[in-house]
XYZ file of C-alpha atoms in Angstrom:
293
model
C 17.727 48.763 20.447
C 19.352 51.311 18.225
C 19.631 50.585 14.887
C 23.664 50.723 14.336
C 23.254 48.104 16.744
C 21.290 45.956 15.174
C 23.796 46.006 12.298
C 26.677 44.842 14.192
C 24.930 42.094 15.451
C 23.878 41.045 12.306
C 26.946 41.141 10.669
C 29.096 38.670 13.967
C 25.719 36.743 13.392
C 27.197 36.252 9.629
C 30.902 36.089 10.412
C 30.660 34.306 13.039
C 33.514 35.585 15.253
C 34.347 38.394 16.297
C 36.964 39.622 15.213
C 36.583 39.690 11.061
C 33.155 41.085 12.133
C 34.829 43.750 13.769
C 37.088 43.727 10.355
C 33.599 44.242 8.083
C 32.988 46.849 10.449
C 36.045 49.097 10.598
C 35.468 49.215 13.947
C 37.781 48.006 17.403
C 36.537 44.368 19.146
C 36.534 45.584 22.265
C 33.970 47.524 20.788
C 32.720 45.776 19.030
C 32.516 43.416 22.136
C 31.504 45.888 24.187
C 28.108 46.899 22.538
C 26.691 43.139 22.369
C 26.936 42.535 25.580
C 25.258 46.534 26.233
C 22.626 45.082 24.149
C 22.530 41.827 25.990
C 21.572 43.715 28.631
C 19.048 46.005 27.486
C 17.333 42.937 25.955
C 17.950 41.145 28.932
C 18.745 37.675 27.775
C 22.074 35.598 26.325
C 22.175 36.311 22.333
C 24.798 33.846 21.571
C 27.264 31.624 22.805
C 31.331 32.336 22.511
C 33.024 29.604 21.557
C 36.918 28.824 20.973
C 36.983 29.209 17.030
C 32.506 30.540 16.337
C 29.817 31.701 17.706
C 26.831 30.309 18.162
C 23.607 32.199 18.552
C 20.590 30.937 20.748
C 17.100 30.670 20.080
C 17.162 34.349 21.169
C 19.331 34.892 19.033
C 18.558 33.479 15.809
C 15.036 35.376 16.402
C 16.237 38.563 16.561
C 18.289 37.802 13.966
C 14.976 37.376 11.558
C 13.481 40.674 13.529
C 16.870 42.617 12.549
C 17.094 41.713 9.301
C 13.325 42.724 8.799
C 14.525 46.785 9.775
C 17.113 46.699 8.686
C 16.170 45.821 5.101
C 12.944 48.375 5.660
C 14.746 50.865 7.496
C 17.005 50.991 4.381
C 14.220 51.214 2.175
C 12.656 53.476 3.475
C 16.411 56.032 3.786
C 16.049 54.956 -0.741
C 12.389 55.964 -0.691
C 13.502 59.783 0.609
C 16.531 60.339 -0.781
C 14.875 59.333 -4.340
C 11.744 61.601 -3.520
C 12.153 64.864 -6.003
C 14.905 63.943 -8.054
C 14.591 61.591 -11.798
C 12.226 58.483 -11.383
C 15.349 56.185 -10.424
C 15.258 53.358 -6.893
C 13.993 50.066 -6.786
C 10.442 48.868 -7.538
C 9.867 45.480 -4.375
C 7.346 42.740 -6.264
C 6.526 39.884 -4.377
C 5.127 36.756 -6.622
C 4.355 33.631 -7.330
C 4.522 31.004 -9.912
C 1.936 32.126 -11.744
C 0.949 32.137 -15.211
C 0.863 36.029 -15.318
C 3.961 35.845 -14.449
C 4.879 36.295 -18.528
C 2.729 39.442 -17.809
C 3.609 41.329 -15.208
C 7.867 41.042 -17.155
C 6.079 43.213 -19.678
C 5.131 45.571 -17.820
C 8.705 45.174 -16.545
C 10.418 45.813 -19.501
C 8.047 48.080 -21.278
C 8.105 50.427 -17.247
C 12.162 50.080 -17.387
C 11.572 51.932 -21.245
C 10.317 54.556 -19.761
C 12.633 54.912 -16.630
C 15.428 53.660 -16.535
C 17.421 54.580 -13.659
C 14.206 52.534 -12.062
C 16.110 48.229 -11.052
C 12.843 45.680 -9.703
C 13.961 43.292 -6.858
C 11.600 40.707 -7.164
C 10.983 38.203 -4.469
C 9.369 34.724 -5.243
C 7.273 33.285 -3.312
C 2.787 31.814 -2.543
C 0.539 34.712 -1.687
C 0.369 33.937 2.428
C 4.431 34.714 2.324
C 4.294 38.360 -0.274
C 1.598 39.847 1.807
C 2.814 39.248 5.080
C 6.089 41.504 2.556
C 3.453 43.387 1.740
C 2.127 44.513 5.370
C 5.329 44.678 6.359
C 6.626 47.329 4.086
C 8.682 45.121 3.130
C 7.584 45.305 -0.726
C 5.517 47.209 -2.743
C 3.493 44.711 -5.326
C 2.562 41.783 -5.765
C 1.079 39.533 -7.477
C -1.076 36.409 -5.877
C -2.614 33.335 -7.223
C -6.471 33.239 -5.911
C -7.828 32.654 -3.463
C -6.394 35.287 -1.486
C -7.964 37.603 1.334
C -8.516 41.101 -0.014
C -9.888 43.267 2.312
C -6.004 45.512 2.688
C -5.613 45.362 -0.503
C -6.144 47.460 -3.477
C -5.116 45.122 -6.876
C -5.326 44.639 -10.022
C -7.603 40.828 -11.774
C -4.980 39.704 -14.431
C -6.174 38.457 -17.604
C -4.614 35.529 -17.713
C -6.087 32.265 -16.781
C -3.746 29.298 -13.869
C -5.022 26.000 -15.025
C -5.063 23.362 -11.842
C -3.833 20.008 -12.120
C -1.015 16.903 -11.240
C 2.930 16.458 -11.987
C 4.189 13.066 -13.090
C 6.770 11.142 -14.649
C 6.681 11.119 -18.549
C 6.956 6.799 -18.043
C 4.827 6.353 -15.320
C 1.185 4.813 -16.642
C -0.712 7.841 -16.096
C 0.819 9.746 -17.798
C -0.292 8.657 -21.176
C -3.433 10.301 -19.873
C -5.266 13.720 -21.692
C -6.173 14.515 -17.475
C -6.716 12.541 -14.217
C -10.370 12.918 -11.380
C -9.950 12.509 -8.287
C -10.312 9.408 -7.549
C -7.367 7.683 -9.917
C -5.397 10.708 -6.938
C -7.216 9.548 -4.443
C -4.549 6.702 -4.268
C -1.453 8.256 -5.338
C 1.007 9.552 -3.400
C 0.730 13.332 -3.249
C 2.603 16.682 -2.985
C 0.162 19.455 -2.262
C 0.388 22.957 -1.824
C 1.043 23.931 1.683
C -1.250 27.125 1.355
C -4.605 26.372 3.832
C -6.595 28.791 1.454
C -5.554 26.859 -1.605
C -6.039 23.488 0.064
C -8.978 24.328 0.937
C -10.228 24.923 -2.813
C -8.384 21.624 -3.330
C -10.320 19.594 -1.180
C -14.387 20.982 -2.434
C -12.750 19.407 -5.525
C -11.617 16.077 -4.524
C -15.046 15.661 -2.803
C -15.635 13.012 -0.283
C -12.237 11.472 -2.282
C -10.527 14.245 -0.232
C -10.234 12.541 3.219
C -8.941 9.257 1.602
C -5.796 10.902 0.831
C -2.301 10.229 0.524
C 0.120 13.895 0.984
C 3.595 12.157 1.181
C 5.177 16.258 1.276
C 2.804 19.423 1.228
C 5.551 22.480 -1.342
C 5.024 25.734 -0.509
C 6.614 26.371 -4.573
C 6.096 23.995 -7.608
C 10.125 23.980 -8.326
C 10.894 21.583 -5.586
C 7.543 19.528 -5.652
C 8.396 19.657 -9.353
C 12.695 17.065 -7.804
C 10.599 15.351 -5.353
C 7.912 14.515 -8.543
C 11.533 13.856 -10.269
C 12.914 11.611 -7.974
C 9.499 9.363 -7.694
C 8.473 10.574 -4.615
C 4.497 11.748 -5.348
C 2.526 13.665 -7.740
C 2.285 17.301 -7.530
C -0.880 19.369 -7.811
C 0.205 21.811 -8.972
C -0.502 25.295 -11.510
C 0.122 24.682 -15.131
C 1.259 28.322 -14.916
C 4.185 27.757 -12.413
C 6.505 25.969 -14.491
C 6.844 27.732 -17.472
C 10.180 25.953 -18.448
C 8.599 22.299 -18.419
C 10.802 19.336 -20.078
C 8.557 17.214 -21.232
C 11.267 14.850 -21.230
C 11.886 14.568 -17.488
C 8.336 15.561 -16.846
C 4.351 15.904 -17.174
C 1.843 17.682 -16.439
C -1.693 17.112 -16.596
C -4.310 18.956 -16.356
C -7.286 17.359 -13.406
C -10.732 16.638 -14.501
C -12.829 18.164 -13.972
C -11.208 21.563 -15.029
C -10.248 23.049 -12.190
C -9.863 27.506 -12.687
C -8.436 29.862 -11.097
C -7.474 33.493 -11.215
C -4.767 35.768 -9.352
C -4.328 39.162 -8.695
C -2.279 42.378 -9.344
C -1.820 44.251 -5.858
C -0.513 46.860 -2.879
C -1.630 48.088 -0.188
C -4.690 50.178 0.661
C -4.108 54.173 1.891
C -0.865 52.864 2.070
C 2.080 56.063 0.918
C 4.354 55.337 -1.680
C 7.494 56.234 -2.626
C 7.483 57.574 -6.244
C 8.840 54.617 -7.993
C 5.971 52.527 -6.743
C 3.121 54.812 -7.167
C 4.492 55.561 -10.546
C 4.813 51.589 -11.413
C 1.414 50.883 -9.722
C -1.073 53.733 -12.261
C 1.324 52.170 -15.271
C -0.019 48.730 -14.387
C -3.650 49.367 -14.314
C -3.284 50.954 -17.672
C -1.161 48.638 -18.989
C -3.330 45.794 -17.292
C -6.285 48.644 -18.574
C -7.587 48.948 -15.185
């Protein structure tokens, strides 16, 4: 498969119409149709159903679309890195981060770095630690801010100073909002929205103890923002990190810590023994100094 043909396929997947995609790509419609047919023949699968009004991807086509987007993004990133080598420091640093308190420290670090190197831009992906690690492993992210627990065997990292605290989100008119904290026994009787990460669920299972087997888990959620919306709709009580909702309006939703307290830490991480583009390498060195590693 050639990258050029994958770009053609992605254009058709976006436009859902070969004629429109050909116009976007500045090639003729017969040329584009021929390239797509050759791609299907090469792969031995049907990638799309050509309807009267629009094109619909088959299940194989949807799989190729996901993989093609990753390959094209990686190719574009690599080209940008090669072009930027040896020039005045510029480029784009890709960072993945969870919704945690340590994001504030990361933002201050990015601000200071940008003041020193104003031609460098940042690309921020917000996701949980599992997704960020996966993107780093594929070379699509340079650095990740990860909530522990997380397996760090393949990474170098800086442990952040910010303390993360687990607690529960609820509506402000809920009777439990009058309490200063909540226990495992109190939570066991409630409909809960749990974090999606299995390693985090294990941490919470240890905290709940014997109550964990009796929990009423109504939702799992990978990010706290959407979990908070579910709470506002009265669908459950969300277990979240306090720093995940820095702009929480207590007239709409409130946070109450767990009792006994359950804390967590976070790390700024990058792949070990991986060559980085100049801008990313400079940023990692800058972050080590900023966080006194």
